[in-house]
């Protein structure tokens, strides 16, 4: 038996990087994974990899920054009786620009995807999970959102969105508790993905998307049934 046998899950930003690794890991553990991202070819490839390994997945092109897209994403649950056991808020974007040069539109885009998108998905998930008697939400934070860890210039909107994600995790864990809904976060340092190569090409890391997927799986699984409101900080081991 896999750790997520028979569970219905959503992973946002599942087209590459940590999201793809998580979707593949969840499917290996027996979950059905609804994979969302904006780039059709990339989520189609994630689903192909899962199906090739004998797993179950659905590809859904959606921008979590758009409410109508999120509504379509959650409508995909109808096929599975409206159930949702795990939501992973992984989708995120960034604009690398100093505060002095950042436009309001750039600021708004980053916050709309990274924070508002996670809120809209979490609210819908929490409604379903509360009604069915429980569930787990795992949010992707970052060391960018953890106080007293070195910050890098140009990431103002991203950093603020990640501080916000940890705040959302904290308050939703409190509000979810009476319903059996656990809300936790993983805050990685550098992970070898496209985002790292774009945001901080000078950083080198041996932490892989699979490493973070393992931690996400842990928080999503019954092994972490005692954890609610936690933030697992993943400092690189080099
Ligand atoms: N890599 C790191 O070093 C690192 C460190 C700390 C935290 N994290 C966090 O880990 C998570 C995953 O990052 P990653 O490094 O795997 O990034 P990535 O390689 O850039 O992948 C991001 C995924 O999110 C999707 N996405 C972006 N905007 C979206 C939107 N508006 N709606 C739906 N999907 C969207 C992307 O696909 P489309 O562009 O096709 O939509 C892609 O599939 C993020 O929350 C990130 O902040 C990463």
PDB file of N, CA and C in Angstrom, residues 36-110:
ATOM      1  N   UNK A  36      -1.713  21.032 -12.231  1.00  0.00           N
ATOM      2  CA  UNK A  36      -2.029  22.277 -12.935  1.00  0.00           C
ATOM      3  C   UNK A  36      -0.783  23.116 -13.150  1.00  0.00           C
ATOM      4  N   UNK A  37      -0.780  23.848 -14.250  1.00  0.00           N
ATOM      5  CA  UNK A  37       0.230  24.864 -14.576  1.00  0.00           C
ATOM      6  C   UNK A  37      -0.295  25.571 -15.827  1.00  0.00           C
ATOM      7  N   UNK A  38       0.445  26.566 -16.303  1.00  0.00           N
ATOM      8  CA  UNK A  38      -0.039  27.310 -17.469  1.00  0.00           C
ATOM      9  C   UNK A  38       0.452  26.719 -18.782  1.00  0.00           C
ATOM     10  N   UNK A  39       1.575  26.016 -18.751  1.00  0.00           N
ATOM     11  CA  UNK A  39       2.160  25.527 -20.004  1.00  0.00           C
ATOM     12  C   UNK A  39       1.679  24.105 -20.298  1.00  0.00           C
ATOM     13  N   UNK A  40       0.837  23.992 -21.324  1.00  0.00           N
ATOM     14  CA  UNK A  40       0.185  22.720 -21.642  1.00  0.00           C
ATOM     15  C   UNK A  40       1.198  21.588 -21.811  1.00  0.00           C
ATOM     16  N   UNK A  41       2.243  21.835 -22.591  1.00  0.00           N
ATOM     17  CA  UNK A  41       3.186  20.752 -22.907  1.00  0.00           C
ATOM     18  C   UNK A  41       3.859  20.225 -21.637  1.00  0.00           C
ATOM     19  N   UNK A  42       4.139  21.111 -20.683  1.00  0.00           N
ATOM     20  CA  UNK A  42       4.859  20.666 -19.483  1.00  0.00           C
ATOM     21  C   UNK A  42       3.979  19.825 -18.559  1.00  0.00           C
ATOM     22  N   UNK A  43       2.717  20.222 -18.394  1.00  0.00           N
ATOM     23  CA  UNK A  43       1.887  19.351 -17.515  1.00  0.00           C
ATOM     24  C   UNK A  43       1.519  18.061 -18.230  1.00  0.00           C
ATOM     25  N   UNK A  44       1.388  18.152 -19.555  1.00  0.00           N
ATOM     26  CA  UNK A  44       1.117  16.918 -20.313  1.00  0.00           C
ATOM     27  C   UNK A  44       2.280  15.943 -20.118  1.00  0.00           C
ATOM     28  N   UNK A  45       3.496  16.464 -20.087  1.00  0.00           N
ATOM     29  CA  UNK A  45       4.676  15.605 -19.886  1.00  0.00           C
ATOM     30  C   UNK A  45       4.685  15.016 -18.464  1.00  0.00           C
ATOM     31  N   UNK A  46       4.307  15.823 -17.481  1.00  0.00           N
ATOM     32  CA  UNK A  46       4.220  15.291 -16.102  1.00  0.00           C
ATOM     33  C   UNK A  46       3.230  14.129 -16.051  1.00  0.00           C
ATOM     34  N   UNK A  47       2.071  14.333 -16.671  1.00  0.00           N
ATOM     35  CA  UNK A  47       1.034  13.289 -16.652  1.00  0.00           C
ATOM     36  C   UNK A  47       1.520  12.051 -17.418  1.00  0.00           C
ATOM     37  N   UNK A  48       2.223  12.282 -18.530  1.00  0.00           N
ATOM     38  CA  UNK A  48       2.745  11.150 -19.305  1.00  0.00           C
ATOM     39  C   UNK A  48       3.717  10.321 -18.442  1.00  0.00           C
ATOM     40  N   UNK A  49       4.585  11.011 -17.721  1.00  0.00           N
ATOM     41  CA  UNK A  49       5.565  10.298 -16.881  1.00  0.00           C
ATOM     42  C   UNK A  49       4.861   9.486 -15.783  1.00  0.00           C
ATOM     43  N   UNK A  50       3.801  10.071 -15.237  1.00  0.00           N
ATOM     44  CA  UNK A  50       3.054   9.372 -14.175  1.00  0.00           C
ATOM     45  C   UNK A  50       2.343   8.143 -14.750  1.00  0.00           C
ATOM     46  N   UNK A  51       1.681   8.338 -15.879  1.00  0.00           N
ATOM     47  CA  UNK A  51       0.919   7.215 -16.464  1.00  0.00           C
ATOM     48  C   UNK A  51       1.860   6.100 -16.935  1.00  0.00           C
ATOM     49  N   UNK A  52       3.001   6.512 -17.455  1.00  0.00           N
ATOM     50  CA  UNK A  52       3.988   5.526 -17.917  1.00  0.00           C
ATOM     51  C   UNK A  52       4.431   4.618 -16.765  1.00  0.00           C
ATOM     52  N   UNK A  53       4.444   5.198 -15.548  1.00  0.00           N
ATOM     53  CA  UNK A  53       4.851   4.414 -14.373  1.00  0.00           C
ATOM     54  C   UNK A  53       3.647   3.713 -13.724  1.00  0.00           C
ATOM     55  N   UNK A  54       2.482   3.798 -14.374  1.00  0.00           N
ATOM     56  CA  UNK A  54       1.301   3.090 -13.872  1.00  0.00           C
ATOM     57  C   UNK A  54       0.455   3.901 -12.908  1.00  0.00           C
ATOM     58  N   UNK A  55       0.743   5.210 -12.783  1.00  0.00           N
ATOM     59  CA  UNK A  55      -0.011   6.054 -11.852  1.00  0.00           C
ATOM     60  C   UNK A  55      -1.187   6.758 -12.510  1.00  0.00           C
ATOM     61  N   UNK A  56      -1.937   7.491 -11.673  1.00  0.00           N
ATOM     62  CA  UNK A  56      -3.138   8.193 -12.164  1.00  0.00           C
ATOM     63  C   UNK A  56      -2.965   9.701 -12.032  1.00  0.00           C
ATOM     64  N   UNK A  57      -3.216  10.404 -13.140  1.00  0.00           N
ATOM     65  CA  UNK A  57      -3.073  11.863 -13.099  1.00  0.00           C
ATOM     66  C   UNK A  57      -3.968  12.507 -14.141  1.00  0.00           C
ATOM     67  N   UNK A  58      -4.292  13.762 -13.892  1.00  0.00           N
ATOM     68  CA  UNK A  58      -5.100  14.563 -14.804  1.00  0.00           C
ATOM     69  C   UNK A  58      -4.341  15.863 -15.039  1.00  0.00           C
ATOM     70  N   UNK A  59      -4.267  16.305 -16.307  1.00  0.00           N
ATOM     71  CA  UNK A  59      -3.606  17.586 -16.609  1.00  0.00           C
ATOM     72  C   UNK A  59      -4.653  18.675 -16.722  1.00  0.00           C
ATOM     73  N   UNK A  60      -4.420  19.788 -16.080  1.00  0.00           N
ATOM     74  CA  UNK A  60      -5.355  20.899 -16.172  1.00  0.00           C
ATOM     75  C   UNK A  60      -4.597  22.209 -16.345  1.00  0.00           C
ATOM     76  N   UNK A  61      -4.803  22.848 -17.482  1.00  0.00           N
ATOM     77  CA  UNK A  61      -4.119  24.113 -17.733  1.00  0.00           C
ATOM     78  C   UNK A  61      -4.852  25.200 -16.951  1.00  0.00           C
ATOM     79  N   UNK A  62      -4.169  25.799 -16.002  1.00  0.00           N
ATOM     80  CA  UNK A  62      -4.811  26.839 -15.185  1.00  0.00           C
ATOM     81  C   UNK A  62      -3.751  27.767 -14.611  1.00  0.00           C
ATOM     82  N   UNK A  63      -4.117  29.044 -14.528  1.00  0.00           N
ATOM     83  CA  UNK A  63      -3.284  30.064 -13.900  1.00  0.00           C
ATOM     84  C   UNK A  63      -3.889  30.327 -12.520  1.00  0.00           C
ATOM     85  N   UNK A  64      -3.162  30.027 -11.467  1.00  0.00           N
ATOM     86  CA  UNK A  64      -3.744  30.174 -10.127  1.00  0.00           C
ATOM     87  C   UNK A  64      -3.980  31.639  -9.753  1.00  0.00           C
ATOM     88  N   UNK A  65      -3.437  32.535 -10.557  1.00  0.00           N
ATOM     89  CA  UNK A  65      -3.687  33.960 -10.338  1.00  0.00           C
ATOM     90  C   UNK A  65      -5.048  34.406 -10.863  1.00  0.00           C
ATOM     91  N   UNK A  66      -5.742  33.509 -11.569  1.00  0.00           N
ATOM     92  CA  UNK A  66      -7.062  33.857 -12.125  1.00  0.00           C
ATOM     93  C   UNK A  66      -8.131  33.007 -11.450  1.00  0.00           C
ATOM     94  N   UNK A  67      -9.084  33.693 -10.833  1.00  0.00           N
ATOM     95  CA  UNK A  67     -10.106  32.967 -10.072  1.00  0.00           C
ATOM     96  C   UNK A  67     -10.895  31.988 -10.925  1.00  0.00           C
ATOM     97  N   UNK A  68     -11.202  32.391 -12.171  1.00  0.00           N
ATOM     98  CA  UNK A  68     -12.001  31.522 -13.046  1.00  0.00           C
ATOM     99  C   UNK A  68     -11.228  30.233 -13.346  1.00  0.00           C
ATOM    100  N   UNK A  69      -9.914  30.340 -13.486  1.00  0.00           N
ATOM    101  CA  UNK A  69      -9.089  29.148 -13.729  1.00  0.00           C
ATOM    102  C   UNK A  69      -9.099  28.233 -12.499  1.00  0.00           C
ATOM    103  N   UNK A  70      -9.025  28.845 -11.323  1.00  0.00           N
ATOM    104  CA  UNK A  70      -9.030  28.047 -10.090  1.00  0.00           C
ATOM    105  C   UNK A  70     -10.380  27.326  -9.950  1.00  0.00           C
ATOM    106  N   UNK A  71     -11.450  28.004 -10.351  1.00  0.00           N
ATOM    107  CA  UNK A  71     -12.779  27.365 -10.310  1.00  0.00           C
ATOM    108  C   UNK A  71     -12.787  26.145 -11.229  1.00  0.00           C
ATOM    109  N   UNK A  72     -12.182  26.271 -12.414  1.00  0.00           N
ATOM    110  CA  UNK A  72     -12.109  25.124 -13.347  1.00  0.00           C
ATOM    111  C   UNK A  72     -11.256  24.011 -12.758  1.00  0.00           C
ATOM    112  N   UNK A  73     -10.169  24.404 -12.097  1.00  0.00           N
ATOM    113  CA  UNK A  73      -9.277  23.409 -11.478  1.00  0.00           C
ATOM    114  C   UNK A  73     -10.054  22.572 -10.455  1.00  0.00           C
ATOM    115  N   UNK A  74     -10.814  23.258  -9.613  1.00  0.00           N
ATOM    116  CA  UNK A  74     -11.540  22.538  -8.570  1.00  0.00           C
ATOM    117  C   UNK A  74     -12.751  21.781  -9.128  1.00  0.00           C
ATOM    118  N   UNK A  75     -13.277  22.236 -10.273  1.00  0.00           N
ATOM    119  CA  UNK A  75     -14.382  21.515 -10.909  1.00  0.00           C
ATOM    120  C   UNK A  75     -13.916  20.134 -11.381  1.00  0.00           C
ATOM    121  N   UNK A  76     -12.597  19.997 -11.610  1.00  0.00           N
ATOM    122  CA  UNK A  76     -12.057  18.695 -12.038  1.00  0.00           C
ATOM    123  C   UNK A  76     -12.254  17.634 -10.945  1.00  0.00           C
ATOM    124  N   UNK A  77     -12.506  18.080  -9.709  1.00  0.00           N
ATOM    125  CA  UNK A  77     -12.716  17.125  -8.612  1.00  0.00           C
ATOM    126  C   UNK A  77     -14.049  16.398  -8.730  1.00  0.00           C
ATOM    127  N   UNK A  78     -14.986  16.961  -9.515  1.00  0.00           N
ATOM    128  CA  UNK A  78     -16.310  16.337  -9.662  1.00  0.00           C
ATOM    129  C   UNK A  78     -16.177  14.884 -10.124  1.00  0.00           C
ATOM    130  N   UNK A  79     -15.195  14.676 -10.992  1.00  0.00           N
ATOM    131  CA  UNK A  79     -14.957  13.326 -11.533  1.00  0.00           C
ATOM    132  C   UNK A  79     -14.615  12.328 -10.422  1.00  0.00           C
ATOM    133  N   UNK A  80     -14.170  12.850  -9.274  1.00  0.00           N
ATOM    134  CA  UNK A  80     -13.755  11.977  -8.166  1.00  0.00           C
ATOM    135  C   UNK A  80     -14.693  12.153  -6.960  1.00  0.00           C
ATOM    136  N   UNK A  81     -15.941  12.459  -7.269  1.00  0.00           N
ATOM    137  CA  UNK A  81     -16.956  12.580  -6.224  1.00  0.00           C
ATOM    138  C   UNK A  81     -16.812  13.849  -5.404  1.00  0.00           C
ATOM    139  N   UNK A  82     -16.060  14.814  -5.893  1.00  0.00           N
ATOM    140  CA  UNK A  82     -15.917  16.097  -5.195  1.00  0.00           C
ATOM    141  C   UNK A  82     -14.964  16.037  -4.024  1.00  0.00           C
ATOM    142  N   UNK A  83     -14.251  14.904  -3.866  1.00  0.00           N
ATOM    143  CA  UNK A  83     -13.348  14.743  -2.730  1.00  0.00           C
ATOM    144  C   UNK A  83     -11.992  15.394  -2.996  1.00  0.00           C
ATOM    145  N   UNK A  84     -11.353  15.905  -1.958  1.00  0.00           N
ATOM    146  CA  UNK A  84      -9.968  16.387  -2.069  1.00  0.00           C
ATOM    147  C   UNK A  84      -9.252  16.086  -0.757  1.00  0.00           C
ATOM    148  N   UNK A  85      -8.220  15.281  -0.829  1.00  0.00           N
ATOM    149  CA  UNK A  85      -7.501  14.900   0.389  1.00  0.00           C
ATOM    150  C   UNK A  85      -6.274  15.768   0.647  1.00  0.00           C
ATOM    151  N   UNK A  86      -5.590  16.166  -0.439  1.00  0.00           N
ATOM    152  CA  UNK A  86      -4.350  16.952  -0.270  1.00  0.00           C
ATOM    153  C   UNK A  86      -4.279  18.050  -1.331  1.00  0.00           C
ATOM    154  N   UNK A  87      -3.960  19.256  -0.897  1.00  0.00           N
ATOM    155  CA  UNK A  87      -3.642  20.354  -1.827  1.00  0.00           C
ATOM    156  C   UNK A  87      -2.197  20.767  -1.570  1.00  0.00           C
ATOM    157  N   UNK A  88      -1.416  20.866  -2.636  1.00  0.00           N
ATOM    158  CA  UNK A  88      -0.061  21.428  -2.513  1.00  0.00           C
ATOM    159  C   UNK A  88      -0.026  22.746  -3.278  1.00  0.00           C
ATOM    160  N   UNK A  89       0.129  23.836  -2.539  1.00  0.00           N
ATOM    161  CA  UNK A  89       0.263  25.171  -3.146  1.00  0.00           C
ATOM    162  C   UNK A  89       1.735  25.387  -3.480  1.00  0.00           C
ATOM    163  N   UNK A  90       2.078  24.965  -4.696  1.00  0.00           N
ATOM    164  CA  UNK A  90       3.490  25.019  -5.114  1.00  0.00           C
ATOM    165  C   UNK A  90       3.745  26.086  -6.179  1.00  0.00           C
ATOM    166  N   UNK A  91       2.737  26.411  -6.991  1.00  0.00           N
ATOM    167  CA  UNK A  91       2.931  27.353  -8.109  1.00  0.00           C
ATOM    168  C   UNK A  91       3.446  28.687  -7.593  1.00  0.00           C
ATOM    169  N   UNK A  92       4.455  29.199  -8.250  1.00  0.00           N
ATOM    170  CA  UNK A  92       4.961  30.530  -7.882  1.00  0.00           C
ATOM    171  C   UNK A  92       5.730  31.111  -9.051  1.00  0.00           C
ATOM    172  N   UNK A  93       5.834  32.412  -9.015  1.00  0.00           N
ATOM    173  CA  UNK A  93       6.568  33.113 -10.055  1.00  0.00           C
ATOM    174  C   UNK A  93       7.414  34.191  -9.408  1.00  0.00           C
ATOM    175  N   UNK A  94       8.328  34.779 -10.159  1.00  0.00           N
ATOM    176  CA  UNK A  94       9.076  35.906  -9.592  1.00  0.00           C
ATOM    177  C   UNK A  94       9.496  36.899 -10.667  1.00  0.00           C
ATOM    178  N   UNK A  95       9.740  38.111 -10.204  1.00  0.00           N
ATOM    179  CA  UNK A  95      10.292  39.159 -11.051  1.00  0.00           C
ATOM    180  C   UNK A  95      11.549  39.607 -10.321  1.00  0.00           C
ATOM    181  N   UNK A  96      12.684  39.558 -11.000  1.00  0.00           N
ATOM    182  CA  UNK A  96      13.924  39.975 -10.337  1.00  0.00           C
ATOM    183  C   UNK A  96      14.198  41.428 -10.709  1.00  0.00           C
ATOM    184  N   UNK A  97      13.890  42.323  -9.785  1.00  0.00           N
ATOM    185  CA  UNK A  97      14.058  43.757 -10.034  1.00  0.00           C
ATOM    186  C   UNK A  97      14.156  44.489  -8.695  1.00  0.00           C
ATOM    187  N   UNK A  98      15.048  45.465  -8.593  1.00  0.00           N
ATOM    188  CA  UNK A  98      15.103  46.225  -7.344  1.00  0.00           C
ATOM    189  C   UNK A  98      13.799  46.990  -7.104  1.00  0.00           C
ATOM    190  N   UNK A  99      13.512  47.252  -5.849  1.00  0.00           N
ATOM    191  CA  UNK A  99      12.309  48.020  -5.487  1.00  0.00           C
ATOM    192  C   UNK A  99      12.243  49.326  -6.284  1.00  0.00           C
ATOM    193  N   UNK A 100      13.404  49.973  -6.454  1.00  0.00           N
ATOM    194  CA  UNK A 100      13.412  51.275  -7.143  1.00  0.00           C
ATOM    195  C   UNK A 100      12.936  51.180  -8.585  1.00  0.00           C
ATOM    196  N   UNK A 101      12.978  50.005  -9.159  1.00  0.00           N
ATOM    197  CA  UNK A 101      12.592  49.855 -10.569  1.00  0.00           C
ATOM    198  C   UNK A 101      11.321  49.055 -10.776  1.00  0.00           C
ATOM    199  N   UNK A 102      10.818  48.439  -9.725  1.00  0.00           N
ATOM    200  CA  UNK A 102       9.677  47.534  -9.900  1.00  0.00           C
ATOM    201  C   UNK A 102       8.384  48.306 -10.145  1.00  0.00           C
ATOM    202  N   UNK A 103       7.640  47.888 -11.172  1.00  0.00           N
ATOM    203  CA  UNK A 103       6.351  48.531 -11.434  1.00  0.00           C
ATOM    204  C   UNK A 103       5.293  47.897 -10.536  1.00  0.00           C
ATOM    205  N   UNK A 104       4.194  48.621 -10.363  1.00  0.00           N
ATOM    206  CA  UNK A 104       3.091  48.092  -9.563  1.00  0.00           C
ATOM    207  C   UNK A 104       2.517  46.840 -10.206  1.00  0.00           C
ATOM    208  N   UNK A 105       2.501  46.832 -11.545  1.00  0.00           N
ATOM    209  CA  UNK A 105       1.961  45.662 -12.261  1.00  0.00           C
ATOM    210  C   UNK A 105       2.809  44.423 -11.957  1.00  0.00           C
ATOM    211  N   UNK A 106       4.133  44.597 -11.901  1.00  0.00           N
ATOM    212  CA  UNK A 106       5.016  43.456 -11.589  1.00  0.00           C
ATOM    213  C   UNK A 106       4.786  42.983 -10.150  1.00  0.00           C
ATOM    214  N   UNK A 107       4.714  43.932  -9.243  1.00  0.00           N
ATOM    215  CA  UNK A 107       4.432  43.596  -7.835  1.00  0.00           C
ATOM    216  C   UNK A 107       3.122  42.805  -7.731  1.00  0.00           C
ATOM    217  N   UNK A 108       2.080  43.341  -8.401  1.00  0.00           N
ATOM    218  CA  UNK A 108       0.749  42.722  -8.317  1.00  0.00           C
ATOM    219  C   UNK A 108       0.752  41.308  -8.902  1.00  0.00           C
ATOM    220  N   UNK A 109       1.478  41.110  -9.998  1.00  0.00           N
ATOM    221  CA  UNK A 109       1.493  39.777 -10.630  1.00  0.00           C
ATOM    222  C   UNK A 109       2.084  38.741  -9.685  1.00  0.00           C
ATOM    223  N   UNK A 110       3.210  39.077  -9.068  1.00  0.00           N
ATOM    224  CA  UNK A 110       3.859  38.121  -8.169  1.00  0.00           C
ATOM    225  C   UNK A 110       2.949  37.801  -6.977  1.00  0.00           C
TER     226      UNK A 110
END
